[in-house]
mmCIF file of C-alpha atoms in Angstrom:
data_model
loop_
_atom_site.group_PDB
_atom_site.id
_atom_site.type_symbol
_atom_site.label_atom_id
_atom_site.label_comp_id
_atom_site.label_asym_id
_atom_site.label_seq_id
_atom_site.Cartn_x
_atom_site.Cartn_y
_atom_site.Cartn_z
ATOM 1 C CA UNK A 1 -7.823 27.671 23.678
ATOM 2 C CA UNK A 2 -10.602 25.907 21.923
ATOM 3 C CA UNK A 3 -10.813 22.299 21.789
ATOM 4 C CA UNK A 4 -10.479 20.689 17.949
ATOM 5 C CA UNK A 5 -12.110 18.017 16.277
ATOM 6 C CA UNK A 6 -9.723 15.131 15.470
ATOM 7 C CA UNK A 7 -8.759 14.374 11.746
ATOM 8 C CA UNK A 8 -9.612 10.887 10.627
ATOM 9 C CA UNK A 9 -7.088 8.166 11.298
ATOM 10 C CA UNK A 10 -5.025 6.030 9.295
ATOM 11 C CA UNK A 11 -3.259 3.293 10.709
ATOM 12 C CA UNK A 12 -0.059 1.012 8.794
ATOM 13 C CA UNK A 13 1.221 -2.176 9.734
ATOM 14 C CA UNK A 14 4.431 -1.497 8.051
ATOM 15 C CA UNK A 15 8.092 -1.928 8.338
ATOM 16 C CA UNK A 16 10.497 1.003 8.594
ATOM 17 C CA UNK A 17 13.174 2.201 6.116
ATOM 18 C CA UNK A 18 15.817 3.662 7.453
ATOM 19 C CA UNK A 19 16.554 5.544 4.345
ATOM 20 C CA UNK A 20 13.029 7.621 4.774
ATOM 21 C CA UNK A 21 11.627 6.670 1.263
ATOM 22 C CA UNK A 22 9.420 3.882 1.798
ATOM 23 C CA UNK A 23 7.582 1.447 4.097
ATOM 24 C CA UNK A 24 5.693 3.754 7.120
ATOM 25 C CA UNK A 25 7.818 6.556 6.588
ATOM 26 C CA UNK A 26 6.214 6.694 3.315
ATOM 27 C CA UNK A 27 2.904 6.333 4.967
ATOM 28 C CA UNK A 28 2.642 8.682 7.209
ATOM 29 C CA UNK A 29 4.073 11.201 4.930
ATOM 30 C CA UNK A 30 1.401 10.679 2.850
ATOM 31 C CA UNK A 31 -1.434 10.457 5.491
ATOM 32 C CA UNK A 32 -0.263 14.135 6.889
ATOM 33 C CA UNK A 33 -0.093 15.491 3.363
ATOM 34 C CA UNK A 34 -4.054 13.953 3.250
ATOM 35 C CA UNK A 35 -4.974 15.004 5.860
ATOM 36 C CA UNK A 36 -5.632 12.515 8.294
ATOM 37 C CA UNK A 37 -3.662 11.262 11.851
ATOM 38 C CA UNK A 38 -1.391 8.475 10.815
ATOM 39 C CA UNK A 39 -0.725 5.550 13.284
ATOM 40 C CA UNK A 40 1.549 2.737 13.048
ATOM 41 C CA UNK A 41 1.994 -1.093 13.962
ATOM 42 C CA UNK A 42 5.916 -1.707 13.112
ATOM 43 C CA UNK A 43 6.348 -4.907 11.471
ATOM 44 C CA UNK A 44 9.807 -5.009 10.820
ATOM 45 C CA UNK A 45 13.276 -2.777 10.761
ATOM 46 C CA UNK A 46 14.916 -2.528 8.077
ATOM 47 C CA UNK A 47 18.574 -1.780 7.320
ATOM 48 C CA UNK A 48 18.291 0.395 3.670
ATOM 49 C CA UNK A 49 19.263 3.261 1.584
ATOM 50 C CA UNK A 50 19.131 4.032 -1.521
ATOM 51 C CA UNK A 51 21.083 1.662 -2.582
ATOM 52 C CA UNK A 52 19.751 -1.647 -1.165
ATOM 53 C CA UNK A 53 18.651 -3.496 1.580
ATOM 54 C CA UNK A 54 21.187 -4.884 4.138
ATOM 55 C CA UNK A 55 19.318 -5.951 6.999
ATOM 56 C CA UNK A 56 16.071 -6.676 8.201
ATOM 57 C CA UNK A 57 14.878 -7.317 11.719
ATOM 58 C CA UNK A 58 11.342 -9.214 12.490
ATOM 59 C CA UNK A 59 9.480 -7.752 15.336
ATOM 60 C CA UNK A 60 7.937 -10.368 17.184
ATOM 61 C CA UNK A 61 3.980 -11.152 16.105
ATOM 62 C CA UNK A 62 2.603 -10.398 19.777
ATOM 63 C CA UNK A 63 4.543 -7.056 19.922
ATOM 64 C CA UNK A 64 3.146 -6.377 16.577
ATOM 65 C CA UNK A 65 -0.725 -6.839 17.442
ATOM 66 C CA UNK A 66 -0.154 -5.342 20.340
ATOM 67 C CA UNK A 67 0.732 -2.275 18.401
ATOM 68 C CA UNK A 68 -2.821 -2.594 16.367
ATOM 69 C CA UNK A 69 -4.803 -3.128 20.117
ATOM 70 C CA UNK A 70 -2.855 -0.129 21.349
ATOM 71 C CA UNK A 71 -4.432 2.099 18.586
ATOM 72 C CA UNK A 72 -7.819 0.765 18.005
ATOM 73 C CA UNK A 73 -8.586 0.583 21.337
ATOM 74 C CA UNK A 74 -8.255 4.199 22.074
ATOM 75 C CA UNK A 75 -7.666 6.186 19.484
ATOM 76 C CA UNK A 76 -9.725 4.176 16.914
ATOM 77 C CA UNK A 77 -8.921 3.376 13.368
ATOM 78 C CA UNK A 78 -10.902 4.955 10.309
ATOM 79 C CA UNK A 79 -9.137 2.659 8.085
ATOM 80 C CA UNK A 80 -5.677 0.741 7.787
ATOM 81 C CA UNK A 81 -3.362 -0.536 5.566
ATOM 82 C CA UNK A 82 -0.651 -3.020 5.449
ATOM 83 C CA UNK A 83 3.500 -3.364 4.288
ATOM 84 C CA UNK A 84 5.790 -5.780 4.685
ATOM 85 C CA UNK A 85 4.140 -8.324 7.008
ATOM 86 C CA UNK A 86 7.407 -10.698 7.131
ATOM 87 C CA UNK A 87 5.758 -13.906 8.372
ATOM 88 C CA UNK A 88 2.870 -16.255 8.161
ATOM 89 C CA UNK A 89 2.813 -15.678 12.355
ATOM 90 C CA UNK A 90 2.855 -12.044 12.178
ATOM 91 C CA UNK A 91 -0.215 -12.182 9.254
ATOM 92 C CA UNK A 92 -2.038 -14.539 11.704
ATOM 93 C CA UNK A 93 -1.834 -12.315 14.588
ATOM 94 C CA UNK A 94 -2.245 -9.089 12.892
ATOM 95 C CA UNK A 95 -5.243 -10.338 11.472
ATOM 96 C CA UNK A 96 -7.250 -11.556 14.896
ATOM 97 C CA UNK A 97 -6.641 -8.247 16.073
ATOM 98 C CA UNK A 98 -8.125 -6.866 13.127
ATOM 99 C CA UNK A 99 -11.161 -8.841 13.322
ATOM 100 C CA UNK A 100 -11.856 -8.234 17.133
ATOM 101 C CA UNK A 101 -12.056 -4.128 16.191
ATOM 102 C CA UNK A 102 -14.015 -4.577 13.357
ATOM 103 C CA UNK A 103 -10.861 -3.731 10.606
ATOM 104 C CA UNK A 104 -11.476 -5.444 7.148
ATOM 105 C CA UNK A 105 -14.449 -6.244 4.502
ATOM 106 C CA UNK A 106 -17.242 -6.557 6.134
ATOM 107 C CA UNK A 107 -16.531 -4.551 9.636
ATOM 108 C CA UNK A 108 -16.533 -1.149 10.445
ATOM 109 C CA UNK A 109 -13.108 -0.268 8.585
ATOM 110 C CA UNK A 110 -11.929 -0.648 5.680
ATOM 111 C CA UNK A 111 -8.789 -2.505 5.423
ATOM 112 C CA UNK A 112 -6.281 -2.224 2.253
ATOM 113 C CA UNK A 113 -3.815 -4.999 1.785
ATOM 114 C CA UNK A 114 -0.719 -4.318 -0.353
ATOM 115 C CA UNK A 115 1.031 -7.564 -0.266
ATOM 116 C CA UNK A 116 4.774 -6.541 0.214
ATOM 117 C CA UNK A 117 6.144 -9.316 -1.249
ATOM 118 C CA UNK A 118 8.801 -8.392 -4.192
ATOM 119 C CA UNK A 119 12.022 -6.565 -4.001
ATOM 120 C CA UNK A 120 12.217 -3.429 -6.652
ATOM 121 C CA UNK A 121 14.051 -6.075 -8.840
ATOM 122 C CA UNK A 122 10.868 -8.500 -8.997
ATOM 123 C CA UNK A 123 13.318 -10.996 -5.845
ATOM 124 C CA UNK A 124 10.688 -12.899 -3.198
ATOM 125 C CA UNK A 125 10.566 -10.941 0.086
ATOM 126 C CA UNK A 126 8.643 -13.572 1.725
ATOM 127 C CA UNK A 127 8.927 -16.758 2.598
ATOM 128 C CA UNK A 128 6.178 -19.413 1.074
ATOM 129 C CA UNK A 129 3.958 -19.910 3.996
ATOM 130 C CA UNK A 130 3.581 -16.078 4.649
ATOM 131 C CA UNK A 131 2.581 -15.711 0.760
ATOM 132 C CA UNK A 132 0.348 -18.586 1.315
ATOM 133 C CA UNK A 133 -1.294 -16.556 4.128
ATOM 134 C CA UNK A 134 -1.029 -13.648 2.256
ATOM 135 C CA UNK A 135 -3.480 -15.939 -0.572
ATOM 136 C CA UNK A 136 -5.874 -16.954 1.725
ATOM 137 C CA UNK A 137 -6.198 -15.429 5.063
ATOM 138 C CA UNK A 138 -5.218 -11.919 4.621
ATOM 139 C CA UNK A 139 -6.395 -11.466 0.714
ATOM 140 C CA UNK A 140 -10.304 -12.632 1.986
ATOM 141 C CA UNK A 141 -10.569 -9.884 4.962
ATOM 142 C CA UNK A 142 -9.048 -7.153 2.402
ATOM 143 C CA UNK A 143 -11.753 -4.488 1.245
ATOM 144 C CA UNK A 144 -8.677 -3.733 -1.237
ATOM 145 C CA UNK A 145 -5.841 -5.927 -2.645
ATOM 146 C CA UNK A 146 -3.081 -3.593 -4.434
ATOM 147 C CA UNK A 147 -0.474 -6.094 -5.930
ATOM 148 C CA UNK A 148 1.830 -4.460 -8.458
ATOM 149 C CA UNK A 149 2.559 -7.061 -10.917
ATOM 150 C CA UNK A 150 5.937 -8.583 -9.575
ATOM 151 C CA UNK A 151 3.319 -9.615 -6.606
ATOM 152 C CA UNK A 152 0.628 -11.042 -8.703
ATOM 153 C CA UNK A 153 3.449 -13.162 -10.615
ATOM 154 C CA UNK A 154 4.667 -14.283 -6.747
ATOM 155 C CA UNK A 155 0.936 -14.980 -5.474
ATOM 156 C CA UNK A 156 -0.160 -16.335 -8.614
ATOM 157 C CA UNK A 157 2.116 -17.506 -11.049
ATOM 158 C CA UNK A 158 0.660 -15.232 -13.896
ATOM 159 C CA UNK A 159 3.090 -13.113 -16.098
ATOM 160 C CA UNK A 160 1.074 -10.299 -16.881
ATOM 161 C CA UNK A 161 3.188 -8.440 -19.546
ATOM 162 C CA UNK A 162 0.840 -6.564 -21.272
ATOM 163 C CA UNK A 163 -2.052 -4.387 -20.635
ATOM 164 C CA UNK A 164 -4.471 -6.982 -22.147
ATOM 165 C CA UNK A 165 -3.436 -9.109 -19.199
ATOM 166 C CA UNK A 166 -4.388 -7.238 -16.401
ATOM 167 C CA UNK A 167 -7.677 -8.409 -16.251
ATOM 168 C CA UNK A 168 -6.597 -11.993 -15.980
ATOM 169 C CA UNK A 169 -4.202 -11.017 -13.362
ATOM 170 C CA UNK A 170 -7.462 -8.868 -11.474
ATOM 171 C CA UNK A 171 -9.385 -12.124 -11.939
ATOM 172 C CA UNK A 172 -6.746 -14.542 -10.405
ATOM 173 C CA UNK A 173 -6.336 -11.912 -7.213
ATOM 174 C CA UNK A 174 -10.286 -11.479 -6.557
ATOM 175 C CA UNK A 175 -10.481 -15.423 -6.837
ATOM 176 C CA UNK A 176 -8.666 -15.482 -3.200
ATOM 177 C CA UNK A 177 -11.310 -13.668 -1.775
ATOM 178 C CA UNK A 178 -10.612 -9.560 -1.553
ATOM 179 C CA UNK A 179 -13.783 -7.399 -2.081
ATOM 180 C CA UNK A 180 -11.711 -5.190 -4.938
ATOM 181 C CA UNK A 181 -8.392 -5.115 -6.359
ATOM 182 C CA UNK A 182 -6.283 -2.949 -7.935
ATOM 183 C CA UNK A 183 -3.233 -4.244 -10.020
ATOM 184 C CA UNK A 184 -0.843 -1.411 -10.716
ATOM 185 C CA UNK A 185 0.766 -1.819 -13.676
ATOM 186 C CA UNK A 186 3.941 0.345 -13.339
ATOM 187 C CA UNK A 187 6.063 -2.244 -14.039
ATOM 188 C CA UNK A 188 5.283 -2.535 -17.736
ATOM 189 C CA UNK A 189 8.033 -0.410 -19.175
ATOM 190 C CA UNK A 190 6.665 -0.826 -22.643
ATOM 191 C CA UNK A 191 3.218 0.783 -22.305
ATOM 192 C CA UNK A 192 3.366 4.235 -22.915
ATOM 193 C CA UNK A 193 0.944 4.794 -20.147
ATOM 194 C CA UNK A 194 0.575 3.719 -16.677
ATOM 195 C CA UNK A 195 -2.886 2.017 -16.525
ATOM 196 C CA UNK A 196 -3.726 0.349 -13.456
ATOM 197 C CA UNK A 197 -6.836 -1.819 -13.340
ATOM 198 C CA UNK A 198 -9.457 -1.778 -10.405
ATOM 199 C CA UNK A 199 -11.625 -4.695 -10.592
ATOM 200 C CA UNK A 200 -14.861 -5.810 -8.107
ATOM 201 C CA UNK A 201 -15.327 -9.517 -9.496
ATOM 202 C CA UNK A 202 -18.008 -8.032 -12.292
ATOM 203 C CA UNK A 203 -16.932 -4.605 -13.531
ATOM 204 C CA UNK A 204 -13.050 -3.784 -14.585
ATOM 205 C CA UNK A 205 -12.458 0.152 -14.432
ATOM 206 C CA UNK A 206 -9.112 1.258 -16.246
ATOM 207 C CA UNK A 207 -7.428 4.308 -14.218
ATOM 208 C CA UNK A 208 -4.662 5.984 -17.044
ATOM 209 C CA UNK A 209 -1.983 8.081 -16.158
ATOM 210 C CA UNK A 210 0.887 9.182 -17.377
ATOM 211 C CA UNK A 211 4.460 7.538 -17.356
ATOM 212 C CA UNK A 212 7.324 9.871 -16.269
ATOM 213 C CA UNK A 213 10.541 8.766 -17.317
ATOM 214 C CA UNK A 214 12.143 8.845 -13.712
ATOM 215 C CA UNK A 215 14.642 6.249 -11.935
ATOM 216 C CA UNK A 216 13.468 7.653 -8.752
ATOM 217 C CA UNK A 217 10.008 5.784 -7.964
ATOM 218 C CA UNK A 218 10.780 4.224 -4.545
ATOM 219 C CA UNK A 219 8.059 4.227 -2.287
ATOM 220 C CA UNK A 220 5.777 4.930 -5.204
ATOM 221 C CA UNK A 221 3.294 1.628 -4.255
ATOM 222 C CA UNK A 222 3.597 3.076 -0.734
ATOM 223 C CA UNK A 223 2.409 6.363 -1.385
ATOM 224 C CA UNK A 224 -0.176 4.810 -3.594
ATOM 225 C CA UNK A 225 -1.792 2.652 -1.172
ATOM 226 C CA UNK A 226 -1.592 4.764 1.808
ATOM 227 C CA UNK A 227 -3.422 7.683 -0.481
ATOM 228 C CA UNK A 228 -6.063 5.228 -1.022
ATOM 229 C CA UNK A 229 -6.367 4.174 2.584
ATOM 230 C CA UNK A 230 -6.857 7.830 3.676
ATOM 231 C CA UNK A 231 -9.533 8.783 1.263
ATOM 232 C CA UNK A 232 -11.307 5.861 2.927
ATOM 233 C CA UNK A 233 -10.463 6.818 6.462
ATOM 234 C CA UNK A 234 -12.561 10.007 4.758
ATOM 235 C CA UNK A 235 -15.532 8.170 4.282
ATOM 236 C CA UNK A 236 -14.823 7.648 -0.017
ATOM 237 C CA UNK A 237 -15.992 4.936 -1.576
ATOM 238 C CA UNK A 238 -13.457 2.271 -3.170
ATOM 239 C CA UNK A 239 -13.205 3.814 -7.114
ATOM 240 C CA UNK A 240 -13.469 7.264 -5.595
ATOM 241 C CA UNK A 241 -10.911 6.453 -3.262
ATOM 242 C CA UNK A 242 -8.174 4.501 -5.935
ATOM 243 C CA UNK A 243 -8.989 7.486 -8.221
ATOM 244 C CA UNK A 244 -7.878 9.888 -5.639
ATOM 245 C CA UNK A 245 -4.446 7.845 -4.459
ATOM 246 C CA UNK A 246 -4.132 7.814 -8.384
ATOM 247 C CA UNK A 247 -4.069 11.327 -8.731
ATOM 248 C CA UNK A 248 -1.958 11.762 -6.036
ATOM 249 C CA UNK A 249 0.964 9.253 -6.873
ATOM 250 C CA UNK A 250 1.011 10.828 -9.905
ATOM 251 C CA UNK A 251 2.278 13.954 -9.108
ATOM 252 C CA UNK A 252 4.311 12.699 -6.616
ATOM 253 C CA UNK A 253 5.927 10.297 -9.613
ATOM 254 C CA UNK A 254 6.571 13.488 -11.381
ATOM 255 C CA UNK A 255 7.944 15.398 -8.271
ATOM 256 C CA UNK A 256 10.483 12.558 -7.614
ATOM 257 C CA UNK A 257 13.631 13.598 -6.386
ATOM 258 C CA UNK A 258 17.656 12.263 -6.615
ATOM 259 C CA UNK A 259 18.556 11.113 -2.929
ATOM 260 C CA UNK A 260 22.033 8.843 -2.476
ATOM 261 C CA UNK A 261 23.773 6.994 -4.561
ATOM 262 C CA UNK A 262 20.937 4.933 -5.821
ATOM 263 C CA UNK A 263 17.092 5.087 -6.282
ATOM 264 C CA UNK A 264 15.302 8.219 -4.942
ATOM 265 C CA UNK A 265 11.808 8.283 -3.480
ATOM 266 C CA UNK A 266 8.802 9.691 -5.135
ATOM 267 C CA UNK A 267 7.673 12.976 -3.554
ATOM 268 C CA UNK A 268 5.027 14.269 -1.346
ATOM 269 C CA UNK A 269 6.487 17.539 -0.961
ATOM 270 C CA UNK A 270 4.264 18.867 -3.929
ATOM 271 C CA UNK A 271 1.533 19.480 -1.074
ATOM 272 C CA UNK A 272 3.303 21.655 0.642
ATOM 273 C CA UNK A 273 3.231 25.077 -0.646
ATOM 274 C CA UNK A 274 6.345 27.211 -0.719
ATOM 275 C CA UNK A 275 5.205 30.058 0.504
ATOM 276 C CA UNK A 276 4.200 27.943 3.819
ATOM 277 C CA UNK A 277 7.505 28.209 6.006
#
């Protein structure tokens, strides 16, 4: 037997779902459909389905850098991404670990922050001092902010409700320090599109797409952000990398299946050919 070469790695700092539709189940669906080893730090356990959330369980900060050492220390981390980090201690101690293996703007891997930090119905998940670490210790190490704008309303107070105010709401992100964000913009029902904006601090680049008319989305920032993250555990730039996770929640929007009673999870089945098993 011949020895392989290793895929690229992807690590989340995520919670769980126990439903199977979001959080790091979402993730590492989505890094094995891109083709890269997914890793995980759990963050929290959640008690979910499709219908809600009933429960959620904090694993302790220590255990959860721990989790980060564990990886980066052997098997290595080509870049990572974060969930639900459900603390200000958890952020704090997620992020020294970070910064002693080189993972966020400015070391050796780049380091995508989506800040977890609204229910599906727009509710606060977190409590004020873990958004206010969220502002300004996580958001300046990110090489990539992803707030959806539920999130941007939470961190900043702006009501984006139109596509002429995603700029504003790119502008009042990048202001707390991120290299780039990217504000998706699927919750503006209205807009016949989905146009999410990626923004650097000088140049604004709209990414269109279409807007399926499907109840079953959950997981959809997920999937997004962890098909970002592995194009840059590939070695693609930032726009190259948020116009490939573009493309590929796309059509796993439209692939979305029923699951439950309640919301179903977007789909990342569509890379998986039939004819395979």
């Amino acid at each position: 037997m011949h020895d392989k070469t290793a895929p690229p790695t992807a690590l989340t700092i995520a919670g769980s779902d126990s439903g199977g539709s979001a959080g790091m189940h979402a993730d590492l669906r989505t890094f094995f459909a891109c083709g890269v080893h997914g890793t995980t730090a759990v963050t929290a356990v959640t008690v979910q389905n499709t219908v809600g959330v009933t429960g959620l369980v904090e694993i302790p900060p220590e255990t959860v850098a721990a989790q980060v050492e564990a990886v980066a220390s052997d098997i290595g981390v080509d870049a990572a991404k974060t969930g639900v980090l459900a603390s200000a201690a958890t952020i704090d101690a997620v992020l020294e670990v970070c910064d002693r293996h080189g993972i966020g703007r400015g070391g050796r891997s780049p380091f995508v922050v989506d800040p977890v930090a609204a229910s599906r119905s727009g509710e606060p998940l977190l409590r004020e001092d873990a958004l206010d670490a969220l502002r300004h210790r996580a958001f300046p190490r990110a090489t990539l902010a992803t707030p959806n704008l539920d999130e941007v309303r939470l961190l900043t107070g702006l009501d984006a409700r139109s596509r002429g105010d995603l700029l504003d709401a790119a502008k009042a992100i990048h202001d707390f320090g991120p290299q780039w964000v990217l504000i998706k913009s699927g919750h503006l029902p209205d807009d016949p599109e989905c146009v999410d904006l990626l923004f650097d601090g000088e140049t604004a680049l709209e990414l269109p797409g279409p807007r399926y008319s499907t109840e079953h989305t959950h997981g959809a920032g997920d999937v997004f952000a962890s098909a970002i993250t592995s194009a840059l555990a590939k070695g693609a730039s930032v726009p190259d990398a948020v116009r490939a996770g573009k493309r590929f929640v796309t059509r796993s929007v439209a692939d979305a299946y029923p699951l439950g009673a309640g919301v179903g999870p977007v789909s990342t089945f569509w890379r998986i050919s039939p004819r395979s098993y």
